[in-house]
Tab-separated table of C-alpha atoms and ligand atoms in Angstrom:
chain	number	residue	atom	x	y	z
Y	1	MET	CA	-7.815	17.878	30.678
Y	2	PRO	CA	-9.554	17.005	33.962
Y	3	GLY	CA	-8.225	13.753	35.453
Y	4	ILE	CA	-10.500	10.982	36.687
Y	5	SER	CA	-10.569	9.839	40.256
Y	6	ILE	CA	-11.982	6.365	40.654
Y	7	ASN	CA	-14.419	6.191	43.553
Y	8	GLY	CA	-17.718	4.666	44.664
Y	9	ARG	CA	-19.612	6.404	41.855
Y	10	THR	CA	-17.344	5.352	38.962
Y	11	LYS	CA	-19.338	3.823	36.102
Y	12	LEU	CA	-18.105	0.807	34.173
Y	13	TYR	CA	-18.105	0.299	30.382
Y	14	GLY	CA	-16.153	-2.169	28.272
Y	15	ILE	CA	-15.700	-4.271	25.186
Y	16	ILE	CA	-16.301	-8.004	24.883
Y	17	GLY	CA	-14.704	-10.289	22.312
Y	18	ASN	CA	-12.134	-12.995	21.844
Y	19	PRO	CA	-9.430	-11.940	21.316
Y	20	VAL	CA	-9.861	-8.430	22.688
Y	21	LYS	CA	-6.396	-7.424	23.843
Y	22	HIS	CA	-5.552	-5.651	20.540
Y	23	SER	CA	-8.640	-3.416	20.655
Y	24	PHE	CA	-8.119	0.351	20.422
Y	25	SER	CA	-11.461	1.073	22.093
Y	26	PRO	CA	-10.335	0.961	25.769
Y	27	GLY	CA	-7.762	3.704	25.126
Y	28	MET	CA	-10.066	5.785	22.944
Y	29	GLN	CA	-13.184	5.580	25.135
Y	30	SER	CA	-11.340	6.013	28.444
Y	31	LEU	CA	-9.685	9.162	27.114
Y	32	ALA	CA	-13.067	10.457	25.942
Y	33	PHE	CA	-14.585	9.964	29.425
Y	34	GLN	CA	-11.559	11.627	30.978
Y	35	HIS	CA	-11.680	14.558	28.534
Y	36	LEU	CA	-15.300	15.351	29.459
Y	37	GLY	CA	-14.718	14.733	33.192
Y	38	ILE	CA	-17.140	11.777	33.168
Y	39	ASN	CA	-16.551	9.447	36.098
Y	40	ALA	CA	-16.282	6.200	34.122
Y	41	VAL	CA	-13.783	3.574	33.011
Y	42	TYR	CA	-13.785	1.283	29.960
Y	43	LEU	CA	-12.158	-2.142	30.121
Y	44	PRO	CA	-11.543	-5.104	27.797
Y	45	PHE	CA	-13.314	-8.384	28.667
Y	46	ARG	CA	-12.176	-11.568	26.948
Y	47	ILE	CA	-15.266	-13.769	26.921
Y	48	LEU	CA	-15.579	-17.413	25.875
Y	49	GLU	CA	-18.629	-18.422	23.870
Y	50	GLU	CA	-19.976	-20.666	26.622
Y	51	GLN	CA	-19.908	-17.662	28.980
Y	52	LEU	CA	-22.206	-15.530	26.790
Y	53	PRO	CA	-25.505	-16.792	28.315
Y	54	ARG	CA	-24.353	-15.617	31.766
Y	55	LEU	CA	-22.713	-12.391	30.623
Y	56	LEU	CA	-25.615	-9.971	30.935
Y	57	ASP	CA	-26.530	-11.286	34.384
Y	58	ALA	CA	-22.935	-10.673	35.418
Y	59	PHE	CA	-23.040	-7.172	33.901
Y	60	ASP	CA	-26.360	-6.506	35.698
Y	61	LEU	CA	-24.837	-7.565	39.013
Y	62	THR	CA	-21.697	-5.507	38.519
Y	63	GLY	CA	-23.562	-2.433	37.248
Y	64	VAL	CA	-22.001	-2.232	33.770
Y	65	LYS	CA	-23.699	0.624	31.892
Y	66	GLY	CA	-22.794	-0.253	28.320
Y	67	PHE	CA	-20.326	-2.152	26.191
Y	68	ASN	CA	-18.997	-2.772	22.698
Y	69	ILE	CA	-18.867	-6.124	20.986
Y	70	THR	CA	-16.188	-7.317	18.623
Y	71	ILE	CA	-15.417	-10.565	16.815
Y	72	PRO	CA	-16.829	-13.227	17.173
Y	73	TYR	CA	-19.954	-12.158	19.095
Y	74	LYS	CA	-21.664	-9.423	17.026
Y	75	GLU	CA	-24.440	-11.836	16.004
Y	76	LYS	CA	-24.216	-14.284	18.912
Y	77	ILE	CA	-25.061	-11.627	21.522
Y	78	ILE	CA	-28.485	-10.929	20.002
Y	79	PRO	CA	-30.544	-13.674	21.711
Y	80	PHE	CA	-29.497	-12.264	25.091
Y	81	LEU	CA	-30.554	-8.650	24.426
Y	82	ASP	CA	-33.959	-7.126	25.241
Y	83	LEU	CA	-34.185	-4.531	22.454
Y	84	LEU	CA	-32.554	-3.767	19.107
Y	85	SER	CA	-32.249	-0.514	17.145
Y	86	ASP	CA	-33.827	-0.560	13.673
Y	87	GLU	CA	-30.416	-1.008	11.996
Y	88	ALA	CA	-29.328	-3.798	14.320
Y	89	ALA	CA	-32.637	-5.592	13.760
Y	90	VAL	CA	-32.223	-5.478	9.969
Y	91	LEU	CA	-28.542	-6.448	10.053
Y	92	GLN	CA	-28.904	-8.946	12.921
Y	93	SER	CA	-25.569	-7.616	14.138
Y	94	VAL	CA	-24.715	-5.532	17.213
Y	95	ASN	CA	-21.491	-3.744	18.137
Y	96	THR	CA	-22.800	-1.454	20.907
Y	97	VAL	CA	-25.069	-2.233	23.854
Y	98	VAL	CA	-26.541	0.187	26.392
Y	99	ARG	CA	-28.482	-0.482	29.564
Y	100	THR	CA	-31.914	1.189	29.324
Y	101	ASP	CA	-34.952	1.222	31.616
Y	102	GLU	CA	-36.438	-1.469	29.367
Y	103	GLY	CA	-33.330	-3.647	29.424
Y	104	TRP	CA	-30.192	-4.114	27.296
Y	105	LYS	CA	-30.481	-2.452	23.873
Y	106	GLY	CA	-28.214	-3.311	20.932
Y	107	TYR	CA	-27.073	-0.978	18.154
Y	108	SER	CA	-24.914	-1.315	15.052
Y	109	THR	CA	-22.744	1.804	14.688
Y	110	ASP	CA	-20.286	0.756	11.929
Y	111	GLY	CA	-22.444	2.002	9.054
Y	112	ARG	CA	-23.185	5.351	10.713
Y	113	GLY	CA	-19.471	5.503	11.463
Y	114	LEU	CA	-18.672	5.432	7.759
Y	115	VAL	CA	-21.392	7.968	6.884
Y	116	ARG	CA	-20.279	10.341	9.645
Y	117	SER	CA	-16.648	10.039	8.541
Y	118	LEU	CA	-17.696	11.195	5.052
Y	119	GLU	CA	-19.807	14.026	6.505
Y	120	ALA	CA	-16.827	15.131	8.616
Y	121	ALA	CA	-14.716	15.222	5.441
Y	122	LYS	CA	-17.480	17.326	3.803
Y	123	VAL	CA	-18.230	14.594	1.272
Y	124	ALA	CA	-21.940	14.556	0.437
Y	125	VAL	CA	-23.426	11.109	-0.210
Y	126	GLU	CA	-26.955	12.279	-0.960
Y	127	GLY	CA	-27.753	11.765	-4.630
Y	128	LYS	CA	-24.489	9.895	-5.286
Y	129	LYS	CA	-24.069	6.527	-6.959
Y	130	ILE	CA	-22.033	4.330	-4.620
Y	131	THR	CA	-20.138	1.126	-5.321
Y	132	ILE	CA	-19.383	-1.116	-2.371
Y	133	VAL	CA	-16.788	-3.830	-2.971
Y	134	GLY	CA	-17.498	-6.704	-0.569
Y	135	ALA	CA	-20.611	-8.144	1.044
Y	136	GLY	CA	-19.377	-9.153	4.521
Y	137	GLY	CA	-20.318	-7.696	7.900
Y	138	ALA	CA	-18.830	-4.241	7.294
Y	139	ALA	CA	-20.320	-3.956	3.791
Y	140	ARG	CA	-23.775	-4.855	5.154
Y	141	ALA	CA	-23.677	-2.124	7.800
Y	142	ILE	CA	-22.295	0.486	5.392
Y	143	ALA	CA	-24.855	-0.307	2.691
Y	144	LEU	CA	-27.811	0.101	5.062
Y	145	SER	CA	-26.568	3.420	6.461
Y	146	LEU	CA	-25.800	4.793	2.977
Y	147	LEU	CA	-29.323	3.979	1.834
Y	148	LYS	CA	-30.688	5.830	4.865
Y	149	ALA	CA	-28.404	8.760	4.037
Y	150	GLY	CA	-30.107	9.211	0.663
Y	151	VAL	CA	-27.724	7.837	-1.994
Y	152	SER	CA	-29.250	7.625	-5.482
Y	153	GLY	CA	-27.697	4.306	-6.472
Y	154	LEU	CA	-26.017	1.381	-4.734
Y	155	MET	CA	-24.018	-1.341	-6.480
Y	156	ILE	CA	-22.633	-4.229	-4.422
Y	157	CYS	CA	-19.731	-6.066	-6.060
Y	158	ASN	CA	-18.485	-9.262	-4.456
Y	159	ARG	CA	-16.416	-12.174	-5.707
Y	160	THR	CA	-19.148	-14.463	-4.310
Y	161	ARG	CA	-22.062	-12.970	-6.234
Y	162	SER	CA	-24.687	-14.931	-4.268
Y	163	ARG	CA	-23.596	-13.182	-1.069
Y	164	ALA	CA	-23.937	-9.782	-2.756
Y	165	GLN	CA	-27.392	-10.773	-4.004
Y	166	LYS	CA	-28.460	-11.881	-0.528
Y	167	LEU	CA	-27.475	-8.475	0.823
Y	168	ALA	CA	-29.220	-6.658	-2.051
Y	169	ASP	CA	-32.401	-8.662	-1.378
Y	170	LEU	CA	-32.256	-7.721	2.307
Y	171	LEU	CA	-31.753	-4.031	1.502
Y	172	ASN	CA	-34.408	-3.994	-1.210
Y	173	SER	CA	-36.922	-5.476	1.214
Y	174	HIS	CA	-36.237	-2.720	3.753
Y	175	SER	CA	-35.865	0.400	1.607
Y	176	SER	CA	-38.687	1.842	-0.427
Y	177	GLY	CA	-36.525	4.102	-2.587
Y	178	ILE	CA	-33.742	2.870	-4.813
Y	179	SER	CA	-33.053	-0.602	-6.094
Y	180	VAL	CA	-29.737	-2.143	-5.051
Y	181	ALA	CA	-27.810	-3.866	-7.873
Y	182	THR	CA	-25.070	-6.504	-7.701
Y	183	ALA	CA	-22.120	-7.662	-9.782
Y	184	GLU	CA	-19.269	-10.121	-9.447
Y	185	SER	CA	-16.710	-7.810	-11.073
Y	186	VAL	CA	-16.082	-4.340	-9.657
Y	187	GLN	CA	-18.115	-1.516	-11.255
Y	188	PRO	CA	-17.300	2.216	-11.035
Y	189	GLY	CA	-19.247	4.669	-8.844
Y	190	ASP	CA	-19.197	8.340	-7.797
Y	191	ILE	CA	-17.728	6.942	-4.568
Y	192	LEU	CA	-16.136	3.489	-4.533
Y	193	ILE	CA	-15.796	1.887	-1.100
Y	194	ASN	CA	-13.587	-1.122	-0.466
Y	195	ALA	CA	-15.202	-3.187	2.306
Y	196	THR	CA	-13.212	-6.360	1.606
Y	197	SER	CA	-10.150	-7.390	3.583
Y	198	VAL	CA	-8.029	-7.303	0.389
Y	199	GLY	CA	-5.029	-5.042	1.021
Y	200	MET	CA	-4.844	-5.655	4.759
Y	201	GLU	CA	-2.353	-8.536	4.806
Y	202	THR	CA	-1.014	-8.288	1.241
Y	203	ASN	CA	-0.219	-5.586	-1.323
Y	204	ASP	CA	-3.122	-6.654	-3.527
Y	205	SER	CA	-5.846	-4.270	-4.638
Y	206	PRO	CA	-9.479	-5.384	-5.011
Y	207	VAL	CA	-9.997	-2.926	-7.907
Y	208	PRO	CA	-8.344	-2.820	-11.368
Y	209	GLY	CA	-6.455	0.511	-11.645
Y	210	ASP	CA	-8.010	1.541	-14.985
Y	211	LEU	CA	-11.509	1.316	-13.503
Y	212	LEU	CA	-10.627	3.885	-10.845
Y	213	THR	CA	-10.402	6.639	-13.482
Y	214	GLU	CA	-14.212	6.405	-13.697
Y	215	CYS	CA	-14.632	6.985	-9.923
Y	216	GLY	CA	-14.930	10.382	-8.238
Y	217	MET	CA	-13.628	9.226	-4.859
Y	218	VAL	CA	-12.177	6.080	-3.286
Y	219	VAL	CA	-12.678	4.978	0.320
Y	220	ASP	CA	-10.807	2.001	1.739
Y	221	ILE	CA	-12.241	1.034	5.134
Y	222	ILE	CA	-8.990	-0.750	5.995
Y	223	TYR	CA	-7.082	1.411	8.513
Y	224	ASN	CA	-3.949	-0.683	8.945
Y	225	PRO	CA	-1.933	-0.184	6.779
Y	226	ALA	CA	-2.904	3.484	6.565
Y	227	GLN	CA	-2.236	3.498	2.827
Y	228	THR	CA	-3.282	0.343	1.010
Y	229	THR	CA	-2.386	-0.417	-2.598
Y	230	LEU	CA	-5.890	0.718	-3.580
Y	231	LEU	CA	-5.298	4.118	-1.957
Y	232	GLN	CA	-1.892	4.355	-3.672
Y	233	GLN	CA	-3.573	3.679	-7.022
Y	234	ALA	CA	-6.062	6.470	-6.282
Y	235	ALA	CA	-3.271	8.878	-5.281
Y	236	GLU	CA	-1.360	8.168	-8.513
Y	237	LEU	CA	-4.493	9.071	-10.478
Y	238	SER	CA	-5.114	12.178	-8.276
Y	239	ILE	CA	-8.480	10.775	-7.177
Y	240	PRO	CA	-9.552	11.971	-3.700
Y	241	SER	CA	-9.419	9.157	-1.161
Y	242	MET	CA	-9.846	8.270	2.495
Y	243	ASN	CA	-8.795	5.302	4.631
Y	244	GLY	CA	-10.821	3.570	7.366
Y	245	ILE	CA	-9.514	5.301	10.474
Y	246	ASP	CA	-12.343	7.820	10.617
Y	247	MET	CA	-14.950	5.059	10.207
Y	248	LEU	CA	-13.340	3.339	13.198
Y	249	LEU	CA	-13.334	6.659	15.045
Y	250	TYR	CA	-16.968	7.539	14.337
Y	251	GLN	CA	-18.333	4.089	15.182
Y	252	GLY	CA	-16.804	4.746	18.610
Y	253	VAL	CA	-18.111	8.319	18.663
Y	254	GLU	CA	-21.633	7.002	18.004
Y	255	ALA	CA	-21.250	4.448	20.819
Y	256	PHE	CA	-20.014	7.120	23.241
Y	257	GLU	CA	-22.987	9.337	22.374
Y	258	ILE	CA	-25.471	6.457	22.812
Y	259	TRP	CA	-24.036	5.766	26.283
Y	260	THR	CA	-23.646	9.316	27.553
Y	261	GLY	CA	-26.097	11.425	25.535
Y	262	LYS	CA	-23.252	13.945	25.173
Y	263	ALA	CA	-21.336	15.074	22.067
Y	264	ALA	CA	-18.134	13.011	21.955
Y	265	PRO	CA	-14.723	14.717	22.065
Y	266	VAL	CA	-13.932	13.641	18.502
Y	267	GLU	CA	-10.444	15.122	18.183
Y	268	THR	CA	-9.268	13.589	21.459
Y	269	MET	CA	-10.585	10.195	20.406
Y	270	ARG	CA	-8.920	10.536	16.994
Y	271	GLN	CA	-5.563	11.346	18.577
Y	272	SER	CA	-5.846	8.260	20.764
Y	273	LEU	CA	-6.491	6.062	17.735
Y	274	VAL	CA	-3.734	7.605	15.627
Y	275	SER	CA	-1.175	7.232	18.390
Y	276	SER	CA	-2.079	3.611	19.136
Y	277	LEU	CA	-2.297	2.643	15.465
Y	278	TYR	CA	0.536	4.429	13.735
Y	279	SER	CA	3.173	5.308	16.279
Y	280	GLU	CA	4.405	1.798	17.132
S	1	NAP	P1	-15.989	-10.303	6.417
S	1	NAP	O1	-17.367	-10.291	6.951
S	1	NAP	O2	-15.119	-11.501	6.608
S	1	NAP	O3	-16.077	-10.028	4.822
S	1	NAP	C1	-14.941	-10.073	4.011
S	1	NAP	C2	-15.272	-9.593	2.590
S	1	NAP	O4	-14.044	-9.548	1.857
S	1	NAP	C3	-16.213	-10.511	1.820
S	1	NAP	O5	-17.003	-9.744	0.951
S	1	NAP	C4	-15.224	-11.379	1.032
S	1	NAP	O6	-15.759	-11.909	-0.156
S	1	NAP	C5	-14.173	-10.351	0.689
S	1	NAP	N1	-12.883	-10.947	0.378
S	1	NAP	C6	-12.026	-11.543	1.262
S	1	NAP	N2	-10.917	-11.969	0.618
S	1	NAP	C7	-11.099	-11.636	-0.704
S	1	NAP	C8	-10.307	-11.805	-1.870
S	1	NAP	N3	-9.105	-12.394	-1.823
S	1	NAP	N4	-10.776	-11.326	-3.050
S	1	NAP	C9	-11.988	-10.720	-3.108
S	1	NAP	N5	-12.783	-10.523	-2.041
S	1	NAP	C10	-12.344	-10.974	-0.848
S	1	NAP	O7	-15.141	-9.073	6.973
S	1	NAP	P2	-15.668	-7.653	7.491
S	1	NAP	O8	-15.894	-7.722	8.936
S	1	NAP	O9	-16.772	-7.196	6.600
S	1	NAP	O10	-14.358	-6.740	7.291
S	1	NAP	C11	-13.888	-6.416	5.989
S	1	NAP	C12	-12.734	-5.408	6.117
S	1	NAP	O11	-13.238	-4.198	6.677
S	1	NAP	C13	-11.583	-5.838	7.015
S	1	NAP	O12	-10.378	-5.439	6.393
S	1	NAP	C14	-11.793	-5.053	8.289
S	1	NAP	O13	-10.587	-4.741	8.956
S	1	NAP	C15	-12.408	-3.779	7.745
S	1	NAP	N6	-13.266	-3.092	8.728
S	1	NAP	C16	-13.004	-1.808	9.033
S	1	NAP	C17	-13.798	-1.128	9.940
S	1	NAP	C18	-13.499	0.291	10.284
S	1	NAP	O14	-14.050	0.786	11.298
S	1	NAP	N7	-12.704	1.020	9.536
S	1	NAP	C19	-14.881	-1.790	10.548
S	1	NAP	C20	-15.160	-3.106	10.195
S	1	NAP	C21	-14.323	-3.762	9.279
S	1	NAP	P3	-16.540	-13.336	-0.174
S	1	NAP	O15	-17.943	-13.047	0.284
S	1	NAP	O16	-16.450	-13.731	-1.619
S	1	NAP	O17	-15.792	-14.256	0.751
């Protein structure tokens, strides 16, 4: 792999958030630049909310080319941007920003990240009936990208039904094709996707085990732990399943490609994530 030599032409990218020190993106994106011999570095920036109004001026002055955004600024950054992608405009959430000739442009790559992770695993979503459990930020992004990818049915199940309905209303007002349904209790689907945080801190599962027998595949977007109780349930029933590491990977791949216009070195980026996540 070609090394990087930092010099007067080195470009600067980064991630903003608070906290940001646990992010895997600096390792993953820096390795990707290095792998392709791109003269760029990617750094973490811990930003306080009161600093946000001055951030883009500071990035203009210092020549930052693009950056990611993590909690808690995915919505709060929007008033300071010049342009939004179609997805980011619908979701009112941005996790990737690039400097363009027209100014700073925001994108939301989480949903495409999930769709690309399924494509990479050769799982077709077109024509499938999908159940999403959860209606938070990740569920919103995933739902929009799945609709664009041509699913034939979308059911959003959330313990707070009103939040699921709000998301369904948003999606129904932006997609001409299928009607998005909601439920409080979890319903089966050809592919069932857990987009809640249930299973991250505890051994709970958001889905009753007997319902899984009616599902063709289970995706848990949680990546740590690598195998949640939901994924264990699926394995015991021999139902194909996938965790969230490849969604995390492909949201970064999309960001890299937006910034550089080049195909990202996916395997290198995956190895970086796997080694930072699972080898501690
Ligand atoms: P969020 O906006 O806070 O939404 C959390 C969702 O989980 C809501 O739908 C919430 O339901 C539900 N929930 C929380 N506790 C619950 C419980 N005890 N029982 C039932 N439902 C519960 O969070 P988010 O940003 O969407 O993230 C959700 C998960 O996705 C997290 O685990 C996060 O790590 C993961 N994630 C993964 C990736 C990836 O790249 N793989 C990317 C983004 C997020 P209510 O509406 O009823 O509160």
